Coordinates of N, CA and C in Angstrom, one line a residue:
M1 N 91.7 33.1 181.2 CA 90.9 31.9 180.7 C 92.0 30.8 180.3
E2 N 91.7 29.6 180.8 CA 92.6 28.5 180.5 C 92.1 27.8 179.2
F3 N 92.7 28.2 178.1 CA 92.2 27.7 176.8 C 92.5 26.2 176.6
G4 N 93.6 25.8 177.2 CA 93.9 24.3 177.1 C 92.9 23.5 177.8
K5 N 92.5 24.0 179.0 CA 91.5 23.3 179.7 C 90.1 23.3 179.0
L6 N 89.8 24.4 178.4 CA 88.6 24.5 177.6 C 88.5 23.5 176.5
V7 N 89.6 23.3 175.8 CA 89.7 22.4 174.7 C 89.7 20.9 175.2
K8 N 90.5 20.7 176.3 CA 90.5 19.3 176.8 C 89.2 18.9 177.4
D9 N 88.5 19.7 178.1 CA 87.2 19.4 178.6 C 86.2 19.1 177.5
S10 N 86.2 19.9 176.4 CA 85.3 19.7 175.3 C 85.6 18.4 174.6
L11 N 86.9 18.1 174.4 CA 87.2 16.9 173.7 C 86.8 15.7 174.5
G12 N 87.1 15.8 175.8 CA 86.7 14.7 176.7 C 85.2 14.5 176.8
Y13 N 84.4 15.5 176.7 CA 83.0 15.5 176.7 C 82.5 14.7 175.5
A14 N 83.1 15.1 174.3 CA 82.7 14.4 173.1 C 83.1 13.0 173.1
K15 N 84.3 12.7 173.5 CA 84.8 11.3 173.6 C 83.9 10.4 174.5
E16 N 83.6 11.0 175.7 CA 82.8 10.2 176.6 C 81.4 10.0 176.1
G17 N 80.9 10.9 175.4 CA 79.5 10.8 174.9 C 79.3 9.9 173.7
L18 N 80.4 9.6 173.0 CA 80.3 8.8 171.8 C 81.1 7.5 171.7
V19 N 82.4 7.6 172.1 CA 83.2 6.4 172.0 C 82.7 5.3 172.8
G20 N 82.5 4.2 172.2 CA 81.9 3.0 172.8 C 80.4 3.0 172.8
K21 N 79.8 4.1 172.4 CA 78.3 4.2 172.4 C 78.0 4.3 170.9
W22 N 78.2 3.2 170.2 CA 78.1 3.3 168.7 C 76.7 3.6 168.2
I23 N 75.7 3.1 168.9 CA 74.3 3.4 168.5 C 74.0 4.9 168.5
N24 N 74.5 5.5 169.6 CA 74.3 7.0 169.7 C 75.1 7.7 168.5
W25 N 76.3 7.2 168.3 CA 77.1 7.7 167.2 C 76.4 7.7 165.8
I26 N 75.8 6.5 165.6 CA 75.1 6.3 164.3 C 73.9 7.2 164.2
L27 N 73.1 7.3 165.4 CA 71.9 8.1 165.4 C 72.3 9.6 165.2
L28 N 73.4 10.0 165.7 CA 73.8 11.4 165.6 C 74.3 11.7 164.1
I29 N 74.9 10.7 163.5 CA 75.2 10.9 162.1 C 73.9 11.1 161.2
V30 N 72.9 10.3 161.5 CA 71.6 10.5 160.8 C 71.0 11.8 161.2
S31 N 71.2 12.2 162.5 CA 70.6 13.5 162.9 C 71.3 14.7 162.2
C32 N 72.6 14.5 161.9 CA 73.3 15.6 161.3 C 72.8 15.8 159.8
I33 N 72.3 14.7 159.2 CA 71.8 14.8 157.9 C 70.4 15.4 158.0
I34 N 69.6 15.0 158.9 CA 68.2 15.6 159.2 C 68.5 16.6 160.3
F35 N 69.0 17.8 159.9 CA 69.6 18.7 160.8 C 68.8 19.2 162.0
P36 N 67.4 19.4 161.9 CA 66.7 19.8 163.1 C 66.9 19.0 164.3
F37 N 67.1 17.7 164.1 CA 67.4 16.7 165.2 C 68.7 17.1 165.9
V38 N 69.7 17.3 165.1 CA 71.0 17.5 165.8 C 71.0 18.9 166.4
L39 N 70.3 19.9 165.8 CA 70.2 21.2 166.5 C 69.4 21.1 167.8
G40 N 68.4 20.3 167.8 CA 67.7 20.1 169.1 C 68.5 19.4 170.1
Y41 N 69.4 18.5 169.7 CA 70.3 17.9 170.6 C 71.3 18.9 171.1
I42 N 71.8 19.7 170.3 CA 72.8 20.8 170.7 C 72.2 21.7 171.7
M43 N 70.9 22.0 171.6 CA 70.2 22.8 172.6 C 70.3 22.2 174.0
R44 N 70.2 20.9 174.1 CA 70.3 20.2 175.4 C 71.7 20.4 176.0
I45 N 72.7 20.4 175.1 CA 74.1 20.6 175.6 C 74.3 22.1 176.0
Y46 N 73.7 23.0 175.3 CA 73.8 24.4 175.6 C 73.2 24.7 177.0
R47 N 72.2 23.9 177.4 CA 71.5 24.2 178.6 C 72.3 23.6 179.8
G48 N 73.5 23.1 179.5 CA 74.5 22.8 180.6 C 74.5 21.3 181.0
A49 N 74.1 20.4 180.2 CA 74.2 19.0 180.5 C 75.6 18.6 180.8
S50 N 75.9 18.1 182.0 CA 77.2 17.7 182.4 C 77.8 16.6 181.6
K51 N 76.9 15.7 181.1 CA 77.3 14.6 180.2 C 76.5 14.7 178.9
A52 N 77.0 14.1 177.9 CA 76.3 14.1 176.6 C 74.9 13.6 176.8
P53 N 73.9 14.3 176.5 CA 72.5 13.9 176.7 C 72.1 12.6 175.9
E54 N 71.1 12.0 176.4 CA 70.6 10.8 175.7 C 69.8 11.3 174.5
L55 N 69.8 10.4 173.5 CA 69.0 10.7 172.3 C 67.6 10.1 172.5
N56 N 66.7 10.9 172.9 CA 65.3 10.5 173.1 C 64.4 11.7 172.9
E57 N 63.1 11.4 173.0 CA 62.1 12.4 172.8 C 62.3 13.2 171.5
W58 N 62.3 12.4 170.4 CA 62.7 12.9 169.1 C 61.8 14.0 168.6
G59 N 60.5 14.0 168.9 CA 59.6 15.0 168.5 C 60.0 16.4 169.1
G60 N 60.2 16.4 170.4 CA 60.6 17.6 171.1 C 62.0 18.1 170.6
M61 N 62.9 17.2 170.3 CA 64.2 17.5 169.9 C 64.1 18.2 168.5
F62 N 63.2 17.7 167.6 CA 63.0 18.3 166.3 C 62.5 19.7 166.4
I63 N 61.5 19.9 167.3 CA 60.9 21.2 167.4 C 61.9 22.2 168.0
E64 N 62.7 21.8 169.0 CA 63.8 22.6 169.5 C 64.8 23.0 168.4
G65 N 65.1 22.0 167.6 CA 66.0 22.2 166.5 C 65.5 23.3 165.5
I66 N 64.2 23.2 165.2 CA 63.6 24.2 164.3 C 63.7 25.6 164.9
K67 N 63.5 25.7 166.2 CA 63.6 27.0 166.9 C 65.0 27.6 166.8
L68 N 66.0 26.7 167.0 CA 67.4 27.2 166.9 C 67.7 27.6 165.5
F69 N 67.2 26.8 164.5 CA 67.5 27.1 163.1 C 66.9 28.5 162.8
I70 N 65.7 28.8 163.3 CA 65.1 30.1 163.0 C 66.0 31.2 163.5
V71 N 66.5 31.0 164.8 CA 67.4 32.0 165.3 C 68.7 32.2 164.5
V72 N 69.3 31.1 164.1 CA 70.5 31.2 163.3 C 70.2 31.8 161.9
L73 N 69.0 31.5 161.3 CA 68.6 32.0 160.0 C 68.4 33.5 160.1
I74 N 67.8 34.0 161.1 CA 67.6 35.5 161.3 C 68.9 36.2 161.4
Y75 N 69.9 35.6 162.1 CA 71.2 36.2 162.2 C 71.9 36.2 160.9
A76 N 71.6 35.2 160.1 CA 72.3 35.1 158.8 C 71.8 36.0 157.7
I77 N 70.6 36.6 157.9 CA 70.0 37.4 156.9 C 70.9 38.5 156.3
P78 N 71.6 39.3 157.2 CA 72.5 40.3 156.6 C 73.6 39.7 155.8
I79 N 74.1 38.5 156.2 CA 75.2 37.9 155.5 C 74.7 37.4 154.1
I80 N 73.5 36.9 154.1 CA 72.9 36.4 152.8 C 72.6 37.6 151.9
I81 N 72.1 38.7 152.4 CA 71.9 39.9 151.5 C 73.2 40.4 150.9
I82 N 74.2 40.5 151.8 CA 75.5 41.0 151.3 C 76.1 40.0 150.3
E83 N 76.0 38.7 150.6 CA 76.5 37.7 149.7 C 75.9 37.8 148.3
L84 N 74.6 37.9 148.3 CA 73.9 38.0 147.0 C 74.3 39.3 146.3
A85 N 74.5 40.4 147.0 CA 75.0 41.6 146.4 C 76.4 41.4 145.8
V86 N 77.2 40.7 146.5 CA 78.6 40.5 146.0 C 78.6 39.6 144.8
L87 N 77.8 38.5 144.8 CA 77.6 37.6 143.7 C 77.1 38.4 142.5
G88 N 76.1 39.2 142.7 CA 75.5 40.0 141.6 C 76.6 40.9 141.0
S89 N 77.4 41.6 141.9 CA 78.4 42.5 141.4 C 79.5 41.7 140.7
T90 N 79.8 40.5 141.1 CA 80.8 39.7 140.5 C 80.3 39.3 139.1
F91 N 79.1 39.0 139.0 CA 78.5 38.6 137.7 C 78.5 39.8 136.7
I92 N 78.1 40.9 137.2 CA 78.1 42.1 136.3 C 79.5 42.5 135.9
T93 N 80.4 42.4 136.8 CA 81.8 42.7 136.5 C 82.4 41.8 135.5
T94 N 82.1 40.5 135.6 CA 82.6 39.5 134.7 C 82.0 39.8 133.3
M95 N 80.7 40.0 133.2 CA 80.1 40.3 131.9 C 80.6 41.6 131.3
T96 N 80.9 42.6 132.1 CA 81.4 43.9 131.6 C 82.8 43.7 131.1
L97 N 83.6 43.0 131.8 CA 85.0 42.7 131.3 C 85.0 41.9 130.0
K98 N 84.1 41.0 129.9 CA 84.1 40.2 128.6 C 83.6 41.1 127.5
T99 N 82.7 42.0 127.7 CA 82.2 42.8 126.7 C 83.2 43.9 126.3
A100 N 83.7 44.6 127.4 CA 84.6 45.8 127.1 C 86.0 45.4 126.8
G101 N 86.4 44.2 127.2 CA 87.8 43.8 126.9 C 88.7 44.7 127.7
H102 N 89.7 45.3 127.1 CA 90.7 46.1 127.8 C 90.6 47.6 127.3
E103 N 89.4 48.0 126.9 CA 89.3 49.3 126.3 C 89.4 50.4 127.4
N104 N 88.9 50.1 128.6 CA 88.9 51.1 129.7 C 89.5 50.5 131.0
P105 N 90.8 50.5 131.1 CA 91.4 49.9 132.3 C 90.9 50.5 133.6
A106 N 90.7 51.9 133.6 CA 90.2 52.5 134.9 C 88.9 52.0 135.3
Q107 N 88.0 51.8 134.3 CA 86.7 51.3 134.6 C 86.8 49.8 135.2
M108 N 87.6 49.1 134.5 CA 87.8 47.7 135.0 C 88.3 47.6 136.4
M109 N 89.3 48.5 136.7 CA 89.9 48.5 138.1 C 88.8 48.9 139.1
N110 N 87.9 49.9 138.7 CA 86.9 50.3 139.6 C 85.9 49.2 139.9
L111 N 85.5 48.4 138.8 CA 84.6 47.3 139.0 C 85.2 46.2 139.9
I112 N 86.5 45.9 139.6 CA 87.1 44.8 140.4 C 87.3 45.3 141.8
G113 N 87.6 46.6 142.0 CA 87.7 47.1 143.4 C 86.4 47.1 144.1
G114 N 85.3 47.3 143.4 CA 84.0 47.3 144.1 C 83.7 45.9 144.5
V115 N 84.0 44.9 143.7 CA 83.8 43.5 144.1 C 84.6 43.1 145.3
L116 N 85.9 43.5 145.3 CA 86.8 43.2 146.5 C 86.3 43.9 147.7
F117 N 85.8 45.1 147.6 CA 85.3 45.9 148.7 C 84.1 45.2 149.3
G118 N 83.2 44.7 148.4 CA 82.0 44.0 148.9 C 82.4 42.7 149.6
F119 N 83.4 42.0 149.1 CA 83.9 40.8 149.7 C 84.4 41.0 151.1
I120 N 85.2 42.1 151.2 CA 85.8 42.5 152.5 C 84.6 42.8 153.5
I121 N 83.6 43.5 153.1 CA 82.5 43.8 154.0 C 81.8 42.5 154.4
L122 N 81.6 41.6 153.4 CA 81.0 40.3 153.7 C 81.8 39.6 154.8
V123 N 83.1 39.5 154.7 CA 83.9 38.9 155.7 C 83.8 39.5 157.1
I124 N 83.8 40.9 157.1 CA 83.8 41.6 158.4 C 82.4 41.4 159.1
V125 N 81.3 41.5 158.3 CA 80.0 41.3 158.8 C 79.8 39.8 159.3
S126 N 80.3 38.9 158.6 CA 80.2 37.5 159.0 C 81.0 37.2 160.3
I127 N 82.1 37.8 160.5 CA 82.9 37.7 161.7 C 82.1 38.3 162.9
I128 N 81.6 39.5 162.7 CA 80.9 40.2 163.8 C 79.7 39.4 164.2
I129 N 78.9 38.9 163.2 CA 77.7 38.1 163.5 C 78.1 36.8 164.2
G130 N 79.2 36.2 163.7 CA 79.6 34.9 164.3 C 80.0 35.1 165.8
L131 N 80.6 36.2 166.1 CA 81.0 36.5 167.5 C 79.8 36.7 168.4
I132 N 78.8 37.4 167.9 CA 77.5 37.6 168.6 C 76.7 36.3 168.8
L133 N 76.7 35.5 167.7 CA 75.9 34.3 167.6 C 76.4 33.2 168.6
A134 N 77.7 33.2 168.8 CA 78.3 32.2 169.7 C 77.7 32.3 171.1
T135 N 77.4 33.5 171.5 CA 76.7 33.7 172.8 C 75.2 33.6 172.7
A136 N 74.7 34.2 171.6 CA 73.2 34.3 171.5 C 72.6 32.9 171.5
V137 N 73.2 31.9 170.8 CA 72.5 30.6 170.8 C 72.5 29.9 172.1
V138 N 73.5 30.1 172.9 CA 73.5 29.5 174.3 C 72.5 30.2 175.2
R139 N 72.5 31.6 175.0 CA 71.5 32.4 175.8 C 70.1 32.0 175.4
F140 N 69.9 31.8 174.1 CA 68.5 31.3 173.7 C 68.1 30.0 174.3
A141 N 69.1 29.1 174.4 CA 68.8 27.8 174.9 C 68.5 27.9 176.4
R142 N 69.3 28.7 177.1 CA 69.1 28.8 178.6 C 67.8 29.6 178.9
M143 N 67.5 30.6 178.2 CA 66.4 31.5 178.5 C 65.1 31.0 177.9
N144 N 65.2 30.1 176.8 CA 64.1 29.6 176.1 C 63.2 30.7 175.6
S145 N 63.8 31.8 175.0 CA 63.1 32.9 174.6 C 63.7 33.5 173.3
F146 N 62.9 33.7 172.3 CA 63.4 34.3 171.1 C 63.9 35.7 171.3
G147 N 63.2 36.4 172.2 CA 63.6 37.8 172.5 C 65.0 37.9 173.1
E148 N 65.4 36.9 173.9 CA 66.7 36.9 174.6 C 67.8 36.5 173.6
A149 N 67.4 35.9 172.5 CA 68.4 35.5 171.5 C 68.9 36.8 170.8
F150 N 68.1 37.9 170.8 CA 68.4 39.1 170.2 C 68.5 40.3 171.2
N151 N 68.7 39.9 172.4 CA 68.9 40.9 173.5 C 70.4 41.4 173.4
F152 N 70.7 42.3 172.5 CA 72.1 42.6 172.3 C 72.8 43.2 173.5
N153 N 72.1 44.0 174.2 CA 72.7 44.6 175.4 C 73.1 43.5 176.4
A154 N 72.3 42.5 176.6 CA 72.6 41.4 177.5 C 73.7 40.6 176.9
I155 N 73.7 40.4 175.6 CA 74.7 39.6 175.0 C 76.1 40.2 175.1
F156 N 76.1 41.5 174.7 CA 77.4 42.2 174.8 C 77.9 42.3 176.2
A157 N 77.0 42.5 177.2 CA 77.4 42.5 178.6 C 78.0 41.2 179.0
H158 N 77.4 40.1 178.5 CA 77.9 38.8 178.9 C 79.3 38.6 178.3
I159 N 79.5 39.0 177.0 CA 80.8 38.9 176.4 C 81.8 39.7 177.2
G160 N 81.4 40.9 177.6 CA 82.3 41.7 178.4 C 82.7 41.1 179.7
K161 N 81.8 40.3 180.3 CA 82.2 39.6 181.6 C 83.3 38.6 181.3
I162 N 83.2 38.0 180.1 CA 84.2 36.9 179.8 C 85.6 37.6 179.5
D163 N 85.5 38.8 179.0 CA 86.6 39.6 178.4 C 86.7 39.4 176.9
F164 N 86.5 40.5 176.2 CA 86.4 40.3 174.7 C 87.6 39.7 174.1
V165 N 88.8 40.0 174.5 CA 90.0 39.4 173.9 C 90.1 37.9 174.2
S166 N 89.8 37.5 175.4 CA 89.8 36.1 175.7 C 88.7 35.4 175.0
Y167 N 87.6 36.0 174.8 CA 86.4 35.5 174.1 C 86.8 35.2 172.6
L168 N 87.4 36.3 172.0 CA 87.9 36.2 170.6 C 88.9 35.1 170.4
V169 N 89.9 35.0 171.3 CA 90.9 34.0 171.2 C 90.4 32.6 171.3
A170 N 89.4 32.5 172.3 CA 88.8 31.1 172.5 C 88.1 30.7 171.2
L171 N 87.3 31.6 170.6 CA 86.6 31.3 169.4 C 87.5 31.0 168.2
I172 N 88.6 31.7 168.1 CA 89.6 31.5 167.0 C 90.2 30.1 167.2
I173 N 90.5 29.7 168.4 CA 91.1 28.4 168.7 C 90.1 27.3 168.3
M174 N 88.8 27.5 168.6 CA 87.8 26.5 168.3 C 87.7 26.4 166.7
V175 N 87.6 27.5 166.1 CA 87.5 27.5 164.6 C 88.7 26.8 163.9
I176 N 89.9 27.1 164.4 CA 91.1 26.5 163.9 C 91.1 25.0 164.0
I177 N 90.7 24.5 165.3 CA 90.7 23.0 165.5 C 89.7 22.4 164.6
I178 N 88.5 22.9 164.5 CA 87.5 22.3 163.7 C 87.8 22.4 162.2
G179 N 88.3 23.6 161.8 CA 88.7 23.8 160.4 C 89.8 22.9 159.9
V180 N 90.8 22.7 160.8 CA 91.9 21.8 160.4 C 91.5 20.4 160.2
I181 N 90.6 19.9 161.1 CA 90.1 18.6 161.0 C 89.3 18.4 159.7
E182 N 88.4 19.4 159.4 CA 87.6 19.3 158.2 C 88.4 19.3 157.0
V183 N 89.4 20.2 156.9 CA 90.3 20.3 155.7 C 91.1 19.0 155.5
I184 N 91.6 18.4 156.6 CA 92.3 17.2 156.5 C 91.5 16.1 155.9
C185 N 90.2 16.0 156.4 CA 89.3 15.0 155.9 C 89.0 15.2 154.4
M186 N 88.7 16.5 154.0 CA 88.4 16.7 152.6 C 89.6 16.6 151.7
M187 N 90.8 16.6 152.2 CA 92.0 16.4 151.3 C 92.2 14.9 151.0
I188 N 91.5 14.0 151.7 CA 91.6 12.6 151.5 C 90.8 12.2 150.2
P189 N 91.4 11.7 149.2 CA 90.7 11.5 147.9 C 89.5 10.4 148.2
Y190 N 88.4 10.7 147.5 CA 87.3 9.7 147.4 C 86.5 9.5 148.7
I191 N 87.2 9.3 149.8 CA 86.5 8.9 151.0 C 86.5 10.1 152.1
G192 N 87.1 11.2 151.7 CA 87.2 12.3 152.7 C 85.9 12.8 153.2
W193 N 84.9 12.9 152.3 CA 83.6 13.4 152.7 C 82.9 12.4 153.6
L194 N 83.1 11.1 153.3 CA 82.5 10.1 154.2 C 83.2 10.1 155.6
L195 N 84.5 10.2 155.6 CA 85.2 10.3 156.9 C 84.7 11.5 157.7
L196 N 84.5 12.6 157.0 CA 84.0 13.8 157.7 C 82.6 13.6 158.3
L197 N 81.8 12.9 157.5 CA 80.4 12.6 158.0 C 80.5 11.7 159.2
I198 N 81.4 10.8 159.2 CA 81.5 9.8 160.4 C 82.0 10.5 161.6
I199 N 82.9 11.5 161.5 CA 83.4 12.2 162.7 C 82.7 13.4 163.1
L200 N 81.7 13.7 162.2 CA 80.9 15.0 162.5 C 80.2 15.0 163.8
P201 N 79.7 13.9 164.3 CA 79.1 13.9 165.7 C 80.1 14.3 166.8
L202 N 81.4 13.9 166.6 CA 82.4 14.3 167.6 C 82.6 15.8 167.5
L203 N 82.6 16.4 166.3 CA 82.8 17.8 166.1 C 81.6 18.6 166.7
V204 N 80.4 18.0 166.5 CA 79.2 18.7 167.0 C 79.3 18.8 168.5
L205 N 79.6 17.6 169.2 CA 79.6 17.6 170.6 C 80.7 18.5 171.2
F206 N 81.9 18.5 170.5 CA 83.0 19.3 170.9 C 82.6 20.8 170.8
E207 N 82.1 21.2 169.7 CA 81.7 22.6 169.5 C 80.6 23.1 170.5
A208 N 79.6 22.3 170.7 CA 78.5 22.6 171.6 C 79.0 22.8 173.0
R209 N 79.8 21.8 173.4 CA 80.3 21.9 174.8 C 81.3 23.0 175.0
Y210 N 82.1 23.3 174.0 CA 83.0 24.4 174.0 C 82.3 25.7 174.2
L211 N 81.3 26.0 173.4 CA 80.5 27.2 173.5 C 79.8 27.3 174.8
T212 N 79.3 26.2 175.3 CA 78.7 26.2 176.6 C 79.6 26.6 177.7
L213 N 80.8 26.0 177.7 CA 81.8 26.3 178.7 C 82.3 27.8 178.6
L214 N 82.4 28.2 177.4 CA 82.8 29.6 177.1 C 81.7 30.6 177.7
Y215 N 80.5 30.2 177.5 CA 79.4 31.0 178.0 C 79.4 31.0 179.5
E216 N 79.6 29.9 180.1 CA 79.6 29.7 181.6 C 80.8 30.4 182.2
S217 N 81.8 30.7 181.5 CA 83.0 31.3 182.1 C 82.8 32.7 182.5
A218 N 81.7 33.3 182.1 CA 81.3 34.6 182.6 C 80.8 34.6 184.0
G219 N 80.4 33.4 184.5 CA 79.9 33.3 185.8 C 78.3 33.3 185.8
P220 N 77.7 33.3 186.9 CA 76.2 33.2 186.9 C 75.5 34.3 186.2
V221 N 74.5 34.0 185.4 CA 73.8 35.0 184.7 C 72.7 35.6 185.5

């Protein structure tokens, strides 16, 4: 897999879709705030639009966005459950340490170890779900079926066609690029959040196109 080409194509797609088209840019900023709209727009990209789609048919876009949100939310349920358990354990551990002080070091280490173990499990589960979801959302858009979004045999088979190592590396590259941009923006005092909001449409188009190309790299479905 040519990772450089994947990044270049996705960046070019985002640039062509927004630079000089300031009305679309502004509308996408608003859509990012009212998230079902931007999710519906992303669905159009997942379906293989060769150029950034037009922003129109807002009612249909909103409904499509809600559907995609439901898929993502269902995938997030295990993460939410584990996260709540970790937060609960952290709270209990904190209260126990404040009450017990340093009377029982072994008990304190066990409590802290339990919290750390829960956090590690949370990270591992989040990564696994993220790997599956990256293909599931595009498959959902292409097949227009909730069942296909959770057809794990087909999803894993599709990832296998891409090659798992290449798939993993491609996703890591995407996460690093987006993460670095977001961190840089948030490090800018006072206006960092505003700058991030302004460039968010570029990141949205880049990520959606990137995942689409990654999905298509497996060949015809």
